[in-house]
Short mmCIF file of C-alpha atoms in Angstrom, two decimals:
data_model
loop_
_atom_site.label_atom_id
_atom_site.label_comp_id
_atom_site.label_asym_id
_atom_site.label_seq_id
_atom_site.Cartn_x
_atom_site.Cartn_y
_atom_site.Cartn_z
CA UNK T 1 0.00 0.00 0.00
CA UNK T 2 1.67 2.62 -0.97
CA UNK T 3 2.09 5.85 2.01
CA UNK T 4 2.49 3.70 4.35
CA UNK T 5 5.62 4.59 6.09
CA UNK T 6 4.62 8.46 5.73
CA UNK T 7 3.49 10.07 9.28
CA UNK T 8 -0.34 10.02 10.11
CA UNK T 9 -1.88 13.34 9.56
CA UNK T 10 -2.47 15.22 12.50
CA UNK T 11 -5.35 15.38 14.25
CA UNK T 12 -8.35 17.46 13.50
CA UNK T 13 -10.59 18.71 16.34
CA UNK T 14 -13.75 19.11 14.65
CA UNK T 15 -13.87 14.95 13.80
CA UNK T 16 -12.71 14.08 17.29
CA UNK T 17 -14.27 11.10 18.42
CA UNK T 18 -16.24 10.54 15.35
CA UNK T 19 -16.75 6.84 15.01
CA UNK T 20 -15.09 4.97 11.65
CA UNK T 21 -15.84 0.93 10.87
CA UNK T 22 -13.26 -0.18 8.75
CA UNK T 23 -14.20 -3.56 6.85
CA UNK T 24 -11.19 -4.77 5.30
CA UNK T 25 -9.87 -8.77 5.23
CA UNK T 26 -6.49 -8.08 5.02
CA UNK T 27 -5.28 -7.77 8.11
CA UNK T 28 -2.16 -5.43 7.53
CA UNK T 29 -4.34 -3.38 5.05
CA UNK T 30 -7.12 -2.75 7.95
CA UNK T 31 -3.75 -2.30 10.54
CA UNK T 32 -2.68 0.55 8.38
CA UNK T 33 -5.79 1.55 7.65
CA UNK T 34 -6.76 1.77 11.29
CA UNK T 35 -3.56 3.30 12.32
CA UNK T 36 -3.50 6.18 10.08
CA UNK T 37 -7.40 7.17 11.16
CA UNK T 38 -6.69 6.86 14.81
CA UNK T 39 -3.74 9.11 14.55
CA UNK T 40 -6.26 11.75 12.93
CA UNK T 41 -8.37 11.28 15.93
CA UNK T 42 -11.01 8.88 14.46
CA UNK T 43 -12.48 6.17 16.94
CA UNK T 44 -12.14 3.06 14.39
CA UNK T 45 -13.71 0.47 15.05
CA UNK T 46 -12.81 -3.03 12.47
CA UNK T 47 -14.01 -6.05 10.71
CA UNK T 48 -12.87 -8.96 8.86
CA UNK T 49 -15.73 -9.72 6.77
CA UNK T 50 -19.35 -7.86 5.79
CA UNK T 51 -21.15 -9.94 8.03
CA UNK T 52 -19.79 -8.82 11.67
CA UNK T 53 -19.66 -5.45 9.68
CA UNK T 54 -23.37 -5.79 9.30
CA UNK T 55 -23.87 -7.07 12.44
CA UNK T 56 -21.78 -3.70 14.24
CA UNK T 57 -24.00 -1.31 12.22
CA UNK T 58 -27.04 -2.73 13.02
CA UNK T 59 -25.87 -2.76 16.95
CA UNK T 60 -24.48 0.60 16.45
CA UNK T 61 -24.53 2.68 13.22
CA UNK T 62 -20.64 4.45 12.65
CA UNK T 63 -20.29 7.89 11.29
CA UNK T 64 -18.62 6.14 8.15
CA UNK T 65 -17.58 2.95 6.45
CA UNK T 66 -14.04 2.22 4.85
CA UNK T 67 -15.17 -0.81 3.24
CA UNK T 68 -13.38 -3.14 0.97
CA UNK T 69 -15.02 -4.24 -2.39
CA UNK T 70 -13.66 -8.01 -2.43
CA UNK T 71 -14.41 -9.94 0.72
CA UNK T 72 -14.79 -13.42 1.55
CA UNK T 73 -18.50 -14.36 1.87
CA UNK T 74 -20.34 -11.40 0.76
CA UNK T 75 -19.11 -9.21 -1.56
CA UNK T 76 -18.64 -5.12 -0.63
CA UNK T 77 -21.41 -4.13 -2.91
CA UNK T 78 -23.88 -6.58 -1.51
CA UNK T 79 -22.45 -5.30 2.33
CA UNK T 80 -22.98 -1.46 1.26
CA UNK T 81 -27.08 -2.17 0.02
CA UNK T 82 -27.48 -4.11 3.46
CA UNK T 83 -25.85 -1.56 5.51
CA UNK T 84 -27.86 1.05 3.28
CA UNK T 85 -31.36 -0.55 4.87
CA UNK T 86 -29.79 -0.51 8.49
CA UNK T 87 -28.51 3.29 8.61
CA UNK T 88 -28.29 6.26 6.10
CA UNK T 89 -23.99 5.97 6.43
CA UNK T 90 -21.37 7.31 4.39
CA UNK T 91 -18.95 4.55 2.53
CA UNK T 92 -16.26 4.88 1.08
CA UNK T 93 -14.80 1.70 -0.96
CA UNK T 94 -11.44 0.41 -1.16
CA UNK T 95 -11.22 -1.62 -4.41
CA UNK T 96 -8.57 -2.93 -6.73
CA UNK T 97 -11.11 -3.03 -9.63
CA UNK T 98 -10.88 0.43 -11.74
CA UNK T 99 -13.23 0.13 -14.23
CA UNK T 100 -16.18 2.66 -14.99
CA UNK T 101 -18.42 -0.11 -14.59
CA UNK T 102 -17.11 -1.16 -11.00
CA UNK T 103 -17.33 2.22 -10.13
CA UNK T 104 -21.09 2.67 -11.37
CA UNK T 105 -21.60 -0.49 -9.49
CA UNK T 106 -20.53 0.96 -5.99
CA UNK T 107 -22.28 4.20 -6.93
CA UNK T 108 -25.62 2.43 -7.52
CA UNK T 109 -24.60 0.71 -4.41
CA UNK T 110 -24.67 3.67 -2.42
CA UNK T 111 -21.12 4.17 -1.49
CA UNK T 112 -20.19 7.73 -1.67
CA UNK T 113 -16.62 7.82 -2.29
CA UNK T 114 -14.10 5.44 -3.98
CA UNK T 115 -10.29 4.65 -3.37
CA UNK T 116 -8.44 2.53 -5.71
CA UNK T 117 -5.98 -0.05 -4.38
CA UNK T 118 -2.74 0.74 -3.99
CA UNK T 119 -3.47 3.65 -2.25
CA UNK T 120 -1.69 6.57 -0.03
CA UNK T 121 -3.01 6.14 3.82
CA UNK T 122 -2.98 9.68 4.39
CA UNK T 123 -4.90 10.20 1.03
CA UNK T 124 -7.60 8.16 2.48
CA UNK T 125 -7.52 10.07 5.58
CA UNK T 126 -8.32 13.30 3.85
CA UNK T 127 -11.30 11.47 2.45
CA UNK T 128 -12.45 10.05 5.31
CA UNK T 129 -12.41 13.75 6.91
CA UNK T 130 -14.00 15.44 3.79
CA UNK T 131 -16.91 12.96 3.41
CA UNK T 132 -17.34 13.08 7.53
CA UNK T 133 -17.67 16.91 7.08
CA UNK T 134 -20.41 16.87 4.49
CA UNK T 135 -22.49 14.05 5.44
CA UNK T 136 -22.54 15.47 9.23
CA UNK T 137 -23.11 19.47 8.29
CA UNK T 138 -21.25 20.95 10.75
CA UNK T 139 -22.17 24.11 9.68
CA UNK T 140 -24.49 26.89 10.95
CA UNK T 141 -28.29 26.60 11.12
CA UNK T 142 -30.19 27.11 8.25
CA UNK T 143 -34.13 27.82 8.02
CA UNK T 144 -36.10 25.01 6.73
CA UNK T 145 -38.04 26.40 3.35
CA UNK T 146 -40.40 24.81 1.28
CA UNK T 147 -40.27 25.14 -2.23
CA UNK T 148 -43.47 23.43 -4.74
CA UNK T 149 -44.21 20.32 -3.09
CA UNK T 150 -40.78 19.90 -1.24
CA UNK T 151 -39.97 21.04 2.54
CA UNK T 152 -35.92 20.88 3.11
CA UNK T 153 -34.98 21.07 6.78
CA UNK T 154 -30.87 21.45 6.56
CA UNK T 155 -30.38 21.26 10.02
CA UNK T 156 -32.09 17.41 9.98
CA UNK T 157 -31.01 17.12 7.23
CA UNK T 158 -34.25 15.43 5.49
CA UNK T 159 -36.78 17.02 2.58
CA UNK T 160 -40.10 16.08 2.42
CA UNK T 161 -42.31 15.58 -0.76
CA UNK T 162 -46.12 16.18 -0.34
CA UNK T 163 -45.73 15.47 3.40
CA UNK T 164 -43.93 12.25 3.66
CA UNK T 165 -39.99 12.38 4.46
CA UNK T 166 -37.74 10.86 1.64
CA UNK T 167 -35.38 7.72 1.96
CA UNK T 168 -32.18 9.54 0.34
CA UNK T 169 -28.20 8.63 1.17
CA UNK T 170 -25.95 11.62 2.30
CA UNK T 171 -24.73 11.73 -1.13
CA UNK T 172 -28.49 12.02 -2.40
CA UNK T 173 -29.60 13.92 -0.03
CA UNK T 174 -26.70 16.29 -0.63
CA UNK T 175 -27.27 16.57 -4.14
CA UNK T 176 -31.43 17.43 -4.19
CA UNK T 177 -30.40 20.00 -0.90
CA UNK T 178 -28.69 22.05 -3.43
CA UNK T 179 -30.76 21.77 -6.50
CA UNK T 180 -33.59 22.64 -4.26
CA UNK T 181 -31.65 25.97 -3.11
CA UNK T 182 -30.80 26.81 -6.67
CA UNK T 183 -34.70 26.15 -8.60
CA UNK T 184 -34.61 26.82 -12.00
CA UNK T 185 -31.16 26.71 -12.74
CA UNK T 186 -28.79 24.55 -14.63
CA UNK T 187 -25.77 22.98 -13.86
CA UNK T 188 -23.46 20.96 -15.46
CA UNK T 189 -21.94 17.72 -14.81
CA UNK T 190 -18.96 19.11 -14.23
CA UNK T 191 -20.26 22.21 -11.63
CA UNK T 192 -22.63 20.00 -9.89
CA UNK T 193 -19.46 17.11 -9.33
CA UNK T 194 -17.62 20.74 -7.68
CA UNK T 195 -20.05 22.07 -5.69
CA UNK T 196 -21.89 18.99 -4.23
CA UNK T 197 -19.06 16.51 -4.37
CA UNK T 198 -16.03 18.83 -3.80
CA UNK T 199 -14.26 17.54 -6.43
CA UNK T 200 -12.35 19.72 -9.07
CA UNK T 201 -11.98 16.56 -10.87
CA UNK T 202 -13.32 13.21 -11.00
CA UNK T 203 -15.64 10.39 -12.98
CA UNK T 204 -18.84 12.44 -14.14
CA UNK T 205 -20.86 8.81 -14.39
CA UNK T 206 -20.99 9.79 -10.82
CA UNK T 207 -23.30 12.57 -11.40
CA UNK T 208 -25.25 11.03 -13.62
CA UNK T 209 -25.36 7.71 -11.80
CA UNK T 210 -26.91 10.08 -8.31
CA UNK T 211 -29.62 11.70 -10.67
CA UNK T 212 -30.97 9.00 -11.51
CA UNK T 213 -31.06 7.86 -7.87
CA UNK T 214 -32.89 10.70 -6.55
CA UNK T 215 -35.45 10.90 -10.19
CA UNK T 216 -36.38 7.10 -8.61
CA UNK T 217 -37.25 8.72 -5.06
CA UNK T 218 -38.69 12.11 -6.33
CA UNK T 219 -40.63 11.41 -10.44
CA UNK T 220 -44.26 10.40 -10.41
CA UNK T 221 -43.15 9.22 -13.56
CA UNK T 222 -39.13 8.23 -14.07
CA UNK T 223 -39.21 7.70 -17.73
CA UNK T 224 -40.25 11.11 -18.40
CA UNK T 225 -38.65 13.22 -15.30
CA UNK T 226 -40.73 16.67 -14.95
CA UNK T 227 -39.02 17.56 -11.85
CA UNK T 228 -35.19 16.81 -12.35
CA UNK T 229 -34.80 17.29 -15.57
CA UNK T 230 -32.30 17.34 -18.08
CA UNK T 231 -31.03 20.32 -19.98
CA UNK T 232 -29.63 17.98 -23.23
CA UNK T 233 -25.98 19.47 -24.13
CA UNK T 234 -25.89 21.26 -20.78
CA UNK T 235 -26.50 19.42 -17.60
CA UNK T 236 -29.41 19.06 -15.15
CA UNK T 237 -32.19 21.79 -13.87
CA UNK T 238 -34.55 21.58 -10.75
CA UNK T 239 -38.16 22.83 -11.43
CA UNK T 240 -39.79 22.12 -8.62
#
């Protein structure tokens, strides 16, 4: 693995104590792994295999999932849709399989963020920190608003269509939150994958691959999308 003899990152107050599962079979990846995070101030918690990983988050959800996409047993995509029906947690997926259909895969999957094997430790605990920052909103209050026949309450971080709360993943929930603050406008792939993800660069099938996610949870009708729609030759636009 490669930055592994570099020095742990130092530790950043505003994650202390913030609770990581790292699922990872190898045990001197998941040492590393769990060295490097502790160092940064992460409680880490680890397992060998997706069942006792399943097992830990349905005891006792984590802030976030390292999770590796080839285990014994059950594979990391089928552990990330289970975990995904016991709590509304962040992955991110360690995997040694780079294609744009693996990666589509974990998307549809749910996992938020993706780190390809070999990979720099203190890479992955920048990661770690910048998906643990957006998915928990440590930010200021904001005032709930409604907007058509959406309500978006920030601060509990849920929206509501035509009274009943939506089922979304951080990264889902993340994505309609700022479409619904910005009606009317477009965006492209490329703006939204800056602005929601935090990424100057990066696959844009991971755009697409989340609008098509939240069209399932918000369309009356998802083969012809009237409320996400898309802007052909220019990106995506929110009419709510």
């Amino acid at each position: 693995m490669a930055g592994a003899s570099a020095r742990p990152g130092a530790t950043h107050p505003d994650l202390a104590d913030r609770r990581v599962l790292v699922v990872e079979d190898d045990a001197t990846v998941r040492e590393v792994v769990t060295t490097y995070l502790r160092a940064a101030g992460l409680c880490v918690d680890e397992a060998g295999d997706g069942l006792l990983a399943l097992r830990m988050v349905e005891a006792a959800a984590p802030d976030l999932v390292v999770l590796d996409r080839l285990l014994p047993g059950i594979d990391g995509l089928e552990v990330a849709r289970r975990m995904h029906r016991l709590a509304e947690v962040p992955i991110i997926m360690l995997t040694a399989l780079g294609s744009t259909e693996d990666r589509i895969a974990g998307l549809e999957a749910g996992v938020d963020d993706y780190v390809a094997k070999p990979f720099s430790a203190r890479e992955l605990v920048l990661r770690v920190q910048s998906v643990l920052r957006r998915s928990l909103a440590e930010f200021a209050p904001e005032v709930a608003f409604d907007l058509g026949e959406f309500r978006l309450d920030p601060n509990r971080r849920t929206v509501w269509q035509r009274g009943t709360p939506l089922r979304l993943s951080s990264r889902e929930y993340e994505l309609l939150a700022f479409l619904l603050k910005h009606p009317d406008q477009v965006f492209t792939r490329e703006q939204l994958l800056r602005s929601v993800w935090r990424w100057e660069f990066g696959d844009l099938s991971t755009v697409t691959v989340h609008v098509r996610r939240v069209r399932e949870k918000i369309e009356h009708d998802v083969a012809r999308p009237a409320i996400l729609t898309t802007v052909w030759g220019v990106g995506y636009q929110l009419s709510a």
